[in-house]
Amino acid sequence: MNYRLEENNIIMAPFENFSLALTLDCGQAFRFAEKDGVWEGLVGKKKIKAMQRENGEVVFYDTSEEEFCGFISDYFDFNTDYNQLKELYKIDKTMEKAVDFCGGIRILKQESWETLCSFIISQNNNIKRIKGIIDRLCEAFGEETKEGYLFPRPEVLADKTPEELSFLRAGFRDKYIIDAARKVSSGEVDFEKIKTASLEDAIEELTKIRGVGLKVASCVLLYGFNRKDAFPVDVWIKRALEEFYPEGFPSEFYETRGIAQQFLFHYIRNKEETDI
DNA sequence: GCCCAGGGAATCG
DNA sequence: CGATTCCATGGG
C-alpha cells in the first residue's frame, strides 16, 4: 500500500482501480453516507471519513499512519491481492464484463453482529428502506458518542418487544431482530464457533435464528465473518445463474466465489441503467 | 391500485 | 421433496 501523511490525513495512491464509492455503496454496507463527494460512516466506535480524487487517490481524513495501516487497511482488506482474483475471474466471459464494469469494489470486513442484524432487515426490502431502518435503530438504542450513534449491542435489543420496535417500521422483521439479539447475546448462536466452523456448519448455526435462511446467513458470513467462499444467492444472482451459468458457477472460483458474486451482483443490477 | 424490494416461514400437494 | 402464499412497509 502506497501512501503519504499530510497533516492529519492519509493520502493513499491509486491502485487496482479501487473505487471508494462502489465499495461503500454496492449493497454490502448500509451505514455510509456521501455528501459533496466525502463519505462518512462509523465502523465500531471509529469514524471513517474519506474521499476519492479524480486521479484515483483516496484521502482518509483525521487519521494516522498507525490507524491507516491497522484498522482502515483491515476494514477494506487492502492486503488481499484483488488483481490476482480479478485475473482469475476473467477466464469467464460474463465475469470479465463484470470485472471491467465494477472491478473497483472490495469486500469490507464488517462487524459480525451489525452485519447479521442488517441483513435480517434486508430481506424482501430495498436498500433505501434498509438504511432508514438501521439509522432509526442506531439512534434509538445505540450508544451516543461524539462521532455519532454506535450500532446497538445485541444485549440492548434482546429484551425488547415487537411493539417497542414498531417505530422502526421494519414490518415483520422486528421479531427476527429480537430473536437474533437474544440468541447472540445468550450464546445460543456462538460467533466464536462460527469463526472456525466449516461453511456448512456456520450456516447451520446462523439459521437457528428466525428470519435467517441460506441467503442471509451467506451474506453475514461473507461480509461479517470474512468468509470469501460464502455465496449469497439473492433474486439477482439467481437470475444470473439461470441465464449465464446453467452448468453451475465456475468451480475455479470456489474459494473466493463470494467476491465474484459481489462483482456479478453489481454488474447485472446496474448495467442497463448506466448503458443508456 | 399495483408491483417490487439483496427472503424466509408456513402450508400445501 | 417443490411450489405457493403470506408477511409490513414504502417508493415508483
PDB file of C-alpha atoms in Angstrom, chain A:
ATOM      1  CA  MET A   1       0.000   0.000   0.000  1.00  0.00           C
ATOM      2  CA  ASN A   2       1.462   3.319  -1.138  1.00  0.00           C
ATOM      3  CA  TYR A   3       0.523   6.323   0.969  1.00  0.00           C
ATOM      4  CA  ARG A   4       1.712   9.552   2.489  1.00  0.00           C
ATOM      5  CA  LEU A   5       0.749  11.612   5.518  1.00  0.00           C
ATOM      6  CA  GLU A   6      -0.412  15.223   5.108  1.00  0.00           C
ATOM      7  CA  GLU A   7      -1.305  16.887   8.396  1.00  0.00           C
ATOM      8  CA  ASN A   8      -3.953  14.594   9.892  1.00  0.00           C
ATOM      9  CA  ASN A   9      -4.871  12.961   6.606  1.00  0.00           C
ATOM     10  CA  ILE A  10      -3.558   9.898   4.818  1.00  0.00           C
ATOM     11  CA  ILE A  11      -3.329  10.144   1.040  1.00  0.00           C
ATOM     12  CA  MET A  12      -3.436   6.699  -0.494  1.00  0.00           C
ATOM     13  CA  ALA A  13      -2.043   6.280  -4.014  1.00  0.00           C
ATOM     14  CA  PRO A  14      -4.351   4.827  -6.689  1.00  0.00           C
ATOM     15  CA  PHE A  15      -4.151   1.055  -7.003  1.00  0.00           C
ATOM     16  CA  GLU A  16      -6.084  -1.814  -8.585  1.00  0.00           C
ATOM     17  CA  ASN A  17      -8.759   0.617  -9.854  1.00  0.00           C
ATOM     18  CA  PHE A  18     -10.058   0.755  -6.292  1.00  0.00           C
ATOM     19  CA  SER A  19     -13.365   2.630  -6.094  1.00  0.00           C
ATOM     20  CA  LEU A  20     -14.318   4.095  -2.740  1.00  0.00           C
ATOM     21  CA  ALA A  21     -17.871   4.904  -3.832  1.00  0.00           C
ATOM     22  CA  LEU A  22     -18.582   1.487  -5.346  1.00  0.00           C
ATOM     23  CA  THR A  23     -17.149  -0.263  -2.307  1.00  0.00           C
ATOM     24  CA  LEU A  24     -19.208   1.706   0.204  1.00  0.00           C
ATOM     25  CA  ASP A  25     -22.417   1.818  -1.818  1.00  0.00           C
ATOM     26  CA  CYS A  26     -22.712  -1.533  -3.582  1.00  0.00           C
ATOM     27  CA  GLY A  27     -25.194  -3.022  -1.130  1.00  0.00           C
ATOM     28  CA  GLN A  28     -22.816  -4.690   1.306  1.00  0.00           C
ATOM     29  CA  ALA A  29     -22.783  -1.914   3.947  1.00  0.00           C
ATOM     30  CA  PHE A  30     -25.625   0.355   4.980  1.00  0.00           C
ATOM     31  CA  ARG A  31     -24.152   2.975   7.318  1.00  0.00           C
ATOM     32  CA  PHE A  32     -22.081   5.088   4.938  1.00  0.00           C
ATOM     33  CA  ALA A  33     -23.387   8.341   3.516  1.00  0.00           C
ATOM     34  CA  GLU A  34     -21.918  10.611   0.867  1.00  0.00           C
ATOM     35  CA  LYS A  35     -22.021  14.390   0.869  1.00  0.00           C
ATOM     36  CA  ASP A  36     -20.134  16.557  -1.627  1.00  0.00           C
ATOM     37  CA  GLY A  37     -18.009  13.574  -2.579  1.00  0.00           C
ATOM     38  CA  VAL A  38     -16.997  12.844   1.013  1.00  0.00           C
ATOM     39  CA  TRP A  39     -18.049   9.522   2.513  1.00  0.00           C
ATOM     40  CA  GLU A  40     -18.601   9.101   6.233  1.00  0.00           C
ATOM     41  CA  GLY A  41     -19.556   6.126   8.328  1.00  0.00           C
ATOM     42  CA  LEU A  42     -19.000   4.565  11.714  1.00  0.00           C
ATOM     43  CA  VAL A  43     -17.090   1.319  11.946  1.00  0.00           C
ATOM     44  CA  GLY A  44     -17.338   0.133  15.512  1.00  0.00           C
ATOM     45  CA  LYS A  45     -16.518   3.243  17.558  1.00  0.00           C
ATOM     46  CA  LYS A  46     -14.365   4.833  14.866  1.00  0.00           C
ATOM     47  CA  LYS A  47     -15.492   7.111  12.103  1.00  0.00           C
ATOM     48  CA  ILE A  48     -14.112   6.583   8.636  1.00  0.00           C
ATOM     49  CA  LYS A  49     -14.188   9.763   6.574  1.00  0.00           C
ATOM     50  CA  ALA A  50     -12.791   9.596   3.070  1.00  0.00           C
ATOM     51  CA  MET A  51     -12.998  10.946  -0.457  1.00  0.00           C
ATOM     52  CA  GLN A  52     -11.552   9.845  -3.789  1.00  0.00           C
ATOM     53  CA  ARG A  53      -9.907  12.332  -6.134  1.00  0.00           C
ATOM     54  CA  GLU A  54     -10.167  12.362  -9.928  1.00  0.00           C
ATOM     55  CA  ASN A  55      -6.674  10.863 -10.155  1.00  0.00           C
ATOM     56  CA  GLY A  56      -7.756   7.909  -8.029  1.00  0.00           C
ATOM     57  CA  GLU A  57      -6.018   8.977  -4.838  1.00  0.00           C
ATOM     58  CA  VAL A  58      -8.063   8.374  -1.713  1.00  0.00           C
ATOM     59  CA  VAL A  59      -7.910  10.824   1.168  1.00  0.00           C
ATOM     60  CA  PHE A  60      -8.645   9.356   4.591  1.00  0.00           C
ATOM     61  CA  TYR A  61      -9.365  12.278   6.902  1.00  0.00           C
ATOM     62  CA  ASP A  62      -8.438  12.679  10.567  1.00  0.00           C
ATOM     63  CA  THR A  63      -6.372   9.545  10.889  1.00  0.00           C
ATOM     64  CA  SER A  64      -2.804   8.433  11.482  1.00  0.00           C
ATOM     65  CA  GLU A  65      -0.315   6.156   9.811  1.00  0.00           C
ATOM     66  CA  GLU A  66      -0.859   3.633  12.562  1.00  0.00           C
ATOM     67  CA  GLU A  67      -4.639   3.711  12.241  1.00  0.00           C
ATOM     68  CA  PHE A  68      -4.481   3.530   8.451  1.00  0.00           C
ATOM     69  CA  CYS A  69      -2.117   0.552   8.383  1.00  0.00           C
ATOM     70  CA  GLY A  70      -4.110  -1.235  11.050  1.00  0.00           C
ATOM     71  CA  PHE A  71      -7.787  -0.537  11.353  1.00  0.00           C
ATOM     72  CA  ILE A  72      -8.555   1.043   7.962  1.00  0.00           C
ATOM     73  CA  SER A  73      -6.485  -1.352   5.844  1.00  0.00           C
ATOM     74  CA  ASP A  74      -8.035  -4.267   7.670  1.00  0.00           C
ATOM     75  CA  TYR A  75     -11.573  -2.985   7.130  1.00  0.00           C
ATOM     76  CA  PHE A  76     -11.027  -2.558   3.387  1.00  0.00           C
ATOM     77  CA  ASP A  77      -8.973  -5.772   3.227  1.00  0.00           C
ATOM     78  CA  PHE A  78      -6.246  -3.806   1.433  1.00  0.00           C
ATOM     79  CA  ASN A  79      -3.672  -6.556   1.976  1.00  0.00           C
ATOM     80  CA  THR A  80      -5.577  -9.049  -0.165  1.00  0.00           C
ATOM     81  CA  ASP A  81      -4.448  -9.035  -3.790  1.00  0.00           C
ATOM     82  CA  TYR A  82      -7.624  -8.404  -5.764  1.00  0.00           C
ATOM     83  CA  ASN A  83      -5.701  -8.104  -9.059  1.00  0.00           C
ATOM     84  CA  GLN A  84      -4.864 -11.774  -8.867  1.00  0.00           C
ATOM     85  CA  LEU A  85      -8.506 -12.654  -8.175  1.00  0.00           C
ATOM     86  CA  LYS A  86      -9.812 -10.484 -10.993  1.00  0.00           C
ATOM     87  CA  GLU A  87      -7.416 -12.107 -13.471  1.00  0.00           C
ATOM     88  CA  LEU A  88      -8.791 -15.461 -12.405  1.00  0.00           C
ATOM     89  CA  TYR A  89     -12.411 -14.351 -12.804  1.00  0.00           C
ATOM     90  CA  LYS A  90     -11.665 -13.150 -16.338  1.00  0.00           C
ATOM     91  CA  ILE A  91     -11.397 -16.723 -17.611  1.00  0.00           C
ATOM     92  CA  ASP A  92     -15.200 -16.463 -17.685  1.00  0.00           C
ATOM     93  CA  LYS A  93     -16.876 -14.218 -20.275  1.00  0.00           C
ATOM     94  CA  THR A  94     -19.636 -12.828 -18.047  1.00  0.00           C
ATOM     95  CA  MET A  95     -17.295 -12.300 -15.101  1.00  0.00           C
ATOM     96  CA  GLU A  96     -14.849 -10.500 -17.393  1.00  0.00           C
ATOM     97  CA  LYS A  97     -17.581  -7.971 -18.176  1.00  0.00           C
ATOM     98  CA  ALA A  98     -18.479  -7.688 -14.511  1.00  0.00           C
ATOM     99  CA  VAL A  99     -14.868  -7.044 -13.512  1.00  0.00           C
ATOM    100  CA  ASP A 100     -14.497  -4.434 -16.250  1.00  0.00           C
ATOM    101  CA  PHE A 101     -17.727  -2.826 -15.090  1.00  0.00           C
ATOM    102  CA  CYS A 102     -17.142  -2.675 -11.330  1.00  0.00           C
ATOM    103  CA  GLY A 103     -13.731  -4.178 -10.536  1.00  0.00           C
ATOM    104  CA  GLY A 104     -13.123  -1.348  -8.071  1.00  0.00           C
ATOM    105  CA  ILE A 105     -15.315  -2.989  -5.451  1.00  0.00           C
ATOM    106  CA  ARG A 106     -13.725  -4.599  -2.413  1.00  0.00           C
ATOM    107  CA  ILE A 107     -15.479  -6.746   0.170  1.00  0.00           C
ATOM    108  CA  LEU A 108     -15.404  -4.992   3.531  1.00  0.00           C
ATOM    109  CA  LYS A 109     -14.641  -6.807   6.775  1.00  0.00           C
ATOM    110  CA  GLN A 110     -17.623  -5.633   8.789  1.00  0.00           C
ATOM    111  CA  GLU A 111     -18.566  -6.297  12.389  1.00  0.00           C
ATOM    112  CA  SER A 112     -20.387  -9.618  12.753  1.00  0.00           C
ATOM    113  CA  TRP A 113     -23.418  -8.613  14.802  1.00  0.00           C
ATOM    114  CA  GLU A 114     -24.073  -5.443  12.820  1.00  0.00           C
ATOM    115  CA  THR A 115     -23.904  -7.466   9.604  1.00  0.00           C
ATOM    116  CA  LEU A 116     -26.280 -10.102  10.939  1.00  0.00           C
ATOM    117  CA  CYS A 117     -28.812  -7.535  12.096  1.00  0.00           C
ATOM    118  CA  SER A 118     -28.513  -5.507   8.889  1.00  0.00           C
ATOM    119  CA  PHE A 119     -29.080  -8.448   6.577  1.00  0.00           C
ATOM    120  CA  ILE A 120     -32.042  -9.651   8.612  1.00  0.00           C
ATOM    121  CA  ILE A 121     -33.526  -6.232   7.911  1.00  0.00           C
ATOM    122  CA  SER A 122     -32.553  -6.530   4.238  1.00  0.00           C
ATOM    123  CA  GLN A 123     -34.881  -9.417   3.439  1.00  0.00           C
ATOM    124  CA  ASN A 124     -37.604  -8.607   0.918  1.00  0.00           C
ATOM    125  CA  ASN A 125     -36.672  -4.963   1.331  1.00  0.00           C
ATOM    126  CA  ASN A 126     -34.928  -2.249  -0.663  1.00  0.00           C
ATOM    127  CA  ILE A 127     -31.639  -0.585   0.152  1.00  0.00           C
ATOM    128  CA  LYS A 128     -33.058   2.842   0.848  1.00  0.00           C
ATOM    129  CA  ARG A 129     -35.519   1.483   3.412  1.00  0.00           C
ATOM    130  CA  ILE A 130     -32.862  -0.767   4.928  1.00  0.00           C
ATOM    131  CA  LYS A 131     -30.676   2.273   5.594  1.00  0.00           C
ATOM    132  CA  GLY A 132     -33.567   4.180   7.150  1.00  0.00           C
ATOM    133  CA  ILE A 133     -34.477   1.353   9.498  1.00  0.00           C
ATOM    134  CA  ILE A 134     -30.846   0.923  10.573  1.00  0.00           C
ATOM    135  CA  ASP A 135     -30.468   4.670  11.156  1.00  0.00           C
ATOM    136  CA  ARG A 136     -33.522   4.685  13.432  1.00  0.00           C
ATOM    137  CA  LEU A 137     -32.284   1.564  15.223  1.00  0.00           C
ATOM    138  CA  CYS A 138     -28.899   3.144  15.972  1.00  0.00           C
ATOM    139  CA  GLU A 139     -30.320   6.472  17.059  1.00  0.00           C
ATOM    140  CA  ALA A 140     -32.799   4.855  19.442  1.00  0.00           C
ATOM    141  CA  PHE A 141     -30.666   2.127  21.004  1.00  0.00           C
ATOM    142  CA  GLY A 142     -27.029   2.798  20.095  1.00  0.00           C
ATOM    143  CA  GLU A 143     -24.585   4.486  22.456  1.00  0.00           C
ATOM    144  CA  GLU A 144     -24.214   8.164  21.634  1.00  0.00           C
ATOM    145  CA  THR A 145     -20.619   9.238  21.054  1.00  0.00           C
ATOM    146  CA  LYS A 146     -19.061  12.379  19.650  1.00  0.00           C
ATOM    147  CA  GLU A 147     -18.695  10.522  16.353  1.00  0.00           C
ATOM    148  CA  GLY A 148     -22.381   9.540  16.253  1.00  0.00           C
ATOM    149  CA  TYR A 149     -24.587   6.688  17.390  1.00  0.00           C
ATOM    150  CA  LEU A 150     -22.918   3.286  17.603  1.00  0.00           C
ATOM    151  CA  PHE A 151     -24.677   0.191  16.342  1.00  0.00           C
ATOM    152  CA  PRO A 152     -26.684  -1.166  19.309  1.00  0.00           C
ATOM    153  CA  ARG A 153     -25.300  -4.264  21.006  1.00  0.00           C
ATOM    154  CA  PRO A 154     -27.458  -7.405  20.972  1.00  0.00           C
ATOM    155  CA  GLU A 155     -27.852  -7.281  24.783  1.00  0.00           C
ATOM    156  CA  VAL A 156     -29.674  -3.971  24.428  1.00  0.00           C
ATOM    157  CA  LEU A 157     -32.159  -5.370  21.906  1.00  0.00           C
ATOM    158  CA  ALA A 158     -32.622  -8.793  23.500  1.00  0.00           C
ATOM    159  CA  ASP A 159     -35.322  -7.713  25.962  1.00  0.00           C
ATOM    160  CA  LYS A 160     -37.303  -5.506  23.592  1.00  0.00           C
ATOM    161  CA  THR A 161     -40.773  -6.365  22.333  1.00  0.00           C
ATOM    162  CA  PRO A 162     -42.015  -6.014  18.751  1.00  0.00           C
ATOM    163  CA  GLU A 163     -44.183  -3.123  19.970  1.00  0.00           C
ATOM    164  CA  GLU A 164     -41.095  -1.308  21.236  1.00  0.00           C
ATOM    165  CA  LEU A 165     -39.524  -1.684  17.790  1.00  0.00           C
ATOM    166  CA  SER A 166     -42.598  -0.692  15.798  1.00  0.00           C
ATOM    167  CA  PHE A 167     -41.271   2.858  15.315  1.00  0.00           C
ATOM    168  CA  LEU A 168     -38.501   1.349  13.178  1.00  0.00           C
ATOM    169  CA  ARG A 169     -41.160   0.471  10.611  1.00  0.00           C
ATOM    170  CA  ALA A 170     -39.268  -2.738   9.957  1.00  0.00           C
ATOM    171  CA  GLY A 171     -42.508  -4.635   9.403  1.00  0.00           C
ATOM    172  CA  PHE A 172     -42.475  -8.362  10.078  1.00  0.00           C
ATOM    173  CA  ARG A 173     -38.700  -8.233  10.588  1.00  0.00           C
ATOM    174  CA  ASP A 174     -38.879  -6.710  14.091  1.00  0.00           C
ATOM    175  CA  LYS A 175     -39.410 -10.097  15.745  1.00  0.00           C
ATOM    176  CA  TYR A 176     -36.488 -11.517  13.775  1.00  0.00           C
ATOM    177  CA  ILE A 177     -34.207  -8.764  15.112  1.00  0.00           C
ATOM    178  CA  ILE A 178     -35.261  -9.606  18.666  1.00  0.00           C
ATOM    179  CA  ASP A 179     -34.737 -13.337  18.176  1.00  0.00           C
ATOM    180  CA  ALA A 180     -31.269 -12.715  16.758  1.00  0.00           C
ATOM    181  CA  ALA A 181     -30.373 -10.399  19.632  1.00  0.00           C
ATOM    182  CA  ARG A 182     -31.485 -12.992  22.196  1.00  0.00           C
ATOM    183  CA  LYS A 183     -29.672 -15.902  20.619  1.00  0.00           C
ATOM    184  CA  VAL A 184     -26.452 -13.979  20.073  1.00  0.00           C
ATOM    185  CA  SER A 185     -26.319 -12.341  23.500  1.00  0.00           C
ATOM    186  CA  SER A 186     -27.117 -15.620  25.249  1.00  0.00           C
ATOM    187  CA  GLY A 187     -24.513 -17.514  23.270  1.00  0.00           C
ATOM    188  CA  GLU A 188     -27.079 -19.885  21.793  1.00  0.00           C
ATOM    189  CA  VAL A 189     -25.706 -18.707  18.484  1.00  0.00           C
ATOM    190  CA  ASP A 190     -21.962 -18.721  19.068  1.00  0.00           C
ATOM    191  CA  PHE A 191     -19.882 -16.331  16.964  1.00  0.00           C
ATOM    192  CA  GLU A 192     -16.619 -17.857  18.197  1.00  0.00           C
ATOM    193  CA  LYS A 193     -17.750 -21.258  16.968  1.00  0.00           C
ATOM    194  CA  ILE A 194     -18.793 -19.785  13.611  1.00  0.00           C
ATOM    195  CA  LYS A 195     -15.326 -18.329  13.073  1.00  0.00           C
ATOM    196  CA  THR A 196     -13.687 -21.749  12.974  1.00  0.00           C
ATOM    197  CA  ALA A 197     -16.585 -23.857  11.701  1.00  0.00           C
ATOM    198  CA  SER A 198     -16.957 -25.237   8.194  1.00  0.00           C
ATOM    199  CA  LEU A 199     -19.072 -23.153   5.853  1.00  0.00           C
ATOM    200  CA  GLU A 200     -21.904 -25.648   6.144  1.00  0.00           C
ATOM    201  CA  ASP A 201     -21.804 -25.707   9.957  1.00  0.00           C
ATOM    202  CA  ALA A 202     -21.558 -21.917  10.135  1.00  0.00           C
ATOM    203  CA  ILE A 203     -24.698 -21.595   8.015  1.00  0.00           C
ATOM    204  CA  GLU A 204     -26.471 -24.129  10.211  1.00  0.00           C
ATOM    205  CA  GLU A 205     -25.545 -22.134  13.330  1.00  0.00           C
ATOM    206  CA  LEU A 206     -26.819 -18.838  11.898  1.00  0.00           C
ATOM    207  CA  THR A 207     -30.040 -20.323  10.549  1.00  0.00           C
ATOM    208  CA  LYS A 208     -31.041 -21.216  14.130  1.00  0.00           C
ATOM    209  CA  ILE A 209     -32.267 -17.617  14.148  1.00  0.00           C
ATOM    210  CA  ARG A 210     -35.819 -16.904  12.968  1.00  0.00           C
ATOM    211  CA  GLY A 211     -35.718 -14.983   9.737  1.00  0.00           C
ATOM    212  CA  VAL A 212     -32.225 -16.170   8.830  1.00  0.00           C
ATOM    213  CA  GLY A 213     -32.171 -18.513   5.864  1.00  0.00           C
ATOM    214  CA  LEU A 214     -29.447 -19.562   3.461  1.00  0.00           C
ATOM    215  CA  LYS A 215     -29.158 -16.205   1.712  1.00  0.00           C
ATOM    216  CA  VAL A 216     -28.982 -14.005   4.809  1.00  0.00           C
ATOM    217  CA  ALA A 217     -26.587 -16.440   6.511  1.00  0.00           C
ATOM    218  CA  SER A 218     -24.325 -16.366   3.450  1.00  0.00           C
ATOM    219  CA  CYS A 219     -24.277 -12.562   3.442  1.00  0.00           C
ATOM    220  CA  VAL A 220     -23.415 -12.494   7.141  1.00  0.00           C
ATOM    221  CA  LEU A 221     -20.550 -14.925   6.619  1.00  0.00           C
ATOM    222  CA  LEU A 222     -19.193 -13.111   3.559  1.00  0.00           C
ATOM    223  CA  TYR A 223     -19.454  -9.535   4.841  1.00  0.00           C
ATOM    224  CA  GLY A 224     -19.331 -10.067   8.604  1.00  0.00           C
ATOM    225  CA  PHE A 225     -17.008 -13.049   9.069  1.00  0.00           C
ATOM    226  CA  ASN A 226     -14.611 -12.597   6.141  1.00  0.00           C
ATOM    227  CA  ARG A 227     -15.694 -15.881   4.596  1.00  0.00           C
ATOM    228  CA  LYS A 228     -14.813 -15.372   0.957  1.00  0.00           C
ATOM    229  CA  ASP A 229     -16.275 -18.746  -0.033  1.00  0.00           C
ATOM    230  CA  ALA A 230     -19.751 -17.830   1.214  1.00  0.00           C
ATOM    231  CA  PHE A 231     -22.008 -17.349  -1.803  1.00  0.00           C
ATOM    232  CA  PRO A 232     -25.229 -15.393  -1.266  1.00  0.00           C
ATOM    233  CA  VAL A 233     -27.879 -16.140  -3.889  1.00  0.00           C
ATOM    234  CA  ASP A 234     -30.463 -13.370  -4.000  1.00  0.00           C
ATOM    235  CA  VAL A 235     -33.039 -12.801  -6.766  1.00  0.00           C
ATOM    236  CA  TRP A 236     -30.470 -11.074  -8.993  1.00  0.00           C
ATOM    237  CA  ILE A 237     -27.798 -13.751  -8.652  1.00  0.00           C
ATOM    238  CA  LYS A 238     -30.458 -16.411  -9.128  1.00  0.00           C
ATOM    239  CA  ARG A 239     -31.434 -14.847 -12.453  1.00  0.00           C
ATOM    240  CA  ALA A 240     -27.769 -14.566 -13.478  1.00  0.00           C
ATOM    241  CA  LEU A 241     -27.112 -18.220 -12.605  1.00  0.00           C
ATOM    242  CA  GLU A 242     -30.090 -19.309 -14.711  1.00  0.00           C
ATOM    243  CA  GLU A 243     -29.130 -17.097 -17.627  1.00  0.00           C
ATOM    244  CA  PHE A 244     -25.331 -17.422 -17.748  1.00  0.00           C
ATOM    245  CA  TYR A 245     -24.411 -20.488 -15.669  1.00  0.00           C
ATOM    246  CA  PRO A 246     -26.825 -23.350 -16.389  1.00  0.00           C
ATOM    247  CA  GLU A 247     -23.915 -25.732 -15.684  1.00  0.00           C
ATOM    248  CA  GLY A 248     -23.142 -24.019 -12.373  1.00  0.00           C
ATOM    249  CA  PHE A 249     -20.833 -21.208 -11.261  1.00  0.00           C
ATOM    250  CA  PRO A 250     -17.197 -21.953 -12.237  1.00  0.00           C
ATOM    251  CA  SER A 251     -15.588 -24.220  -9.639  1.00  0.00           C
ATOM    252  CA  GLU A 252     -12.260 -22.428 -10.121  1.00  0.00           C
ATOM    253  CA  PHE A 253     -13.734 -19.524  -8.183  1.00  0.00           C
ATOM    254  CA  TYR A 254     -14.863 -21.615  -5.208  1.00  0.00           C
ATOM    255  CA  GLU A 255     -12.505 -20.257  -2.538  1.00  0.00           C
ATOM    256  CA  THR A 256     -13.339 -16.626  -3.328  1.00  0.00           C
ATOM    257  CA  ARG A 257     -16.689 -17.023  -5.065  1.00  0.00           C
ATOM    258  CA  GLY A 258     -18.263 -14.559  -2.633  1.00  0.00           C
ATOM    259  CA  ILE A 259     -16.150 -11.762  -4.095  1.00  0.00           C
ATOM    260  CA  ALA A 260     -17.029 -12.859  -7.622  1.00  0.00           C
ATOM    261  CA  GLN A 261     -20.665 -12.824  -6.538  1.00  0.00           C
ATOM    262  CA  GLN A 262     -20.369  -9.171  -5.500  1.00  0.00           C
ATOM    263  CA  PHE A 263     -18.965  -8.136  -8.889  1.00  0.00           C
ATOM    264  CA  LEU A 264     -21.677 -10.106 -10.663  1.00  0.00           C
ATOM    265  CA  PHE A 265     -24.443  -8.726  -8.440  1.00  0.00           C
ATOM    266  CA  HIS A 266     -23.493  -5.115  -9.064  1.00  0.00           C
ATOM    267  CA  TYR A 267     -22.956  -5.713 -12.773  1.00  0.00           C
ATOM    268  CA  ILE A 268     -26.305  -7.304 -13.596  1.00  0.00           C
ATOM    269  CA  ARG A 269     -28.162  -4.929 -11.304  1.00  0.00           C
ATOM    270  CA  ASN A 270     -26.717  -1.723 -12.766  1.00  0.00           C
ATOM    271  CA  LYS A 271     -25.539  -2.383 -16.323  1.00  0.00           C
ATOM    272  CA  GLU A 272     -28.699  -1.433 -18.219  1.00  0.00           C
ATOM    273  CA  GLU A 273     -29.278   1.871 -16.485  1.00  0.00           C
ATOM    274  CA  THR A 274     -25.727   3.075 -16.968  1.00  0.00           C
ATOM    275  CA  ASP A 275     -25.507   1.851 -20.574  1.00  0.00           C
ATOM    276  CA  ILE A 276     -28.018   4.460 -21.643  1.00  0.00           C
TER     277      ILE A 276
END
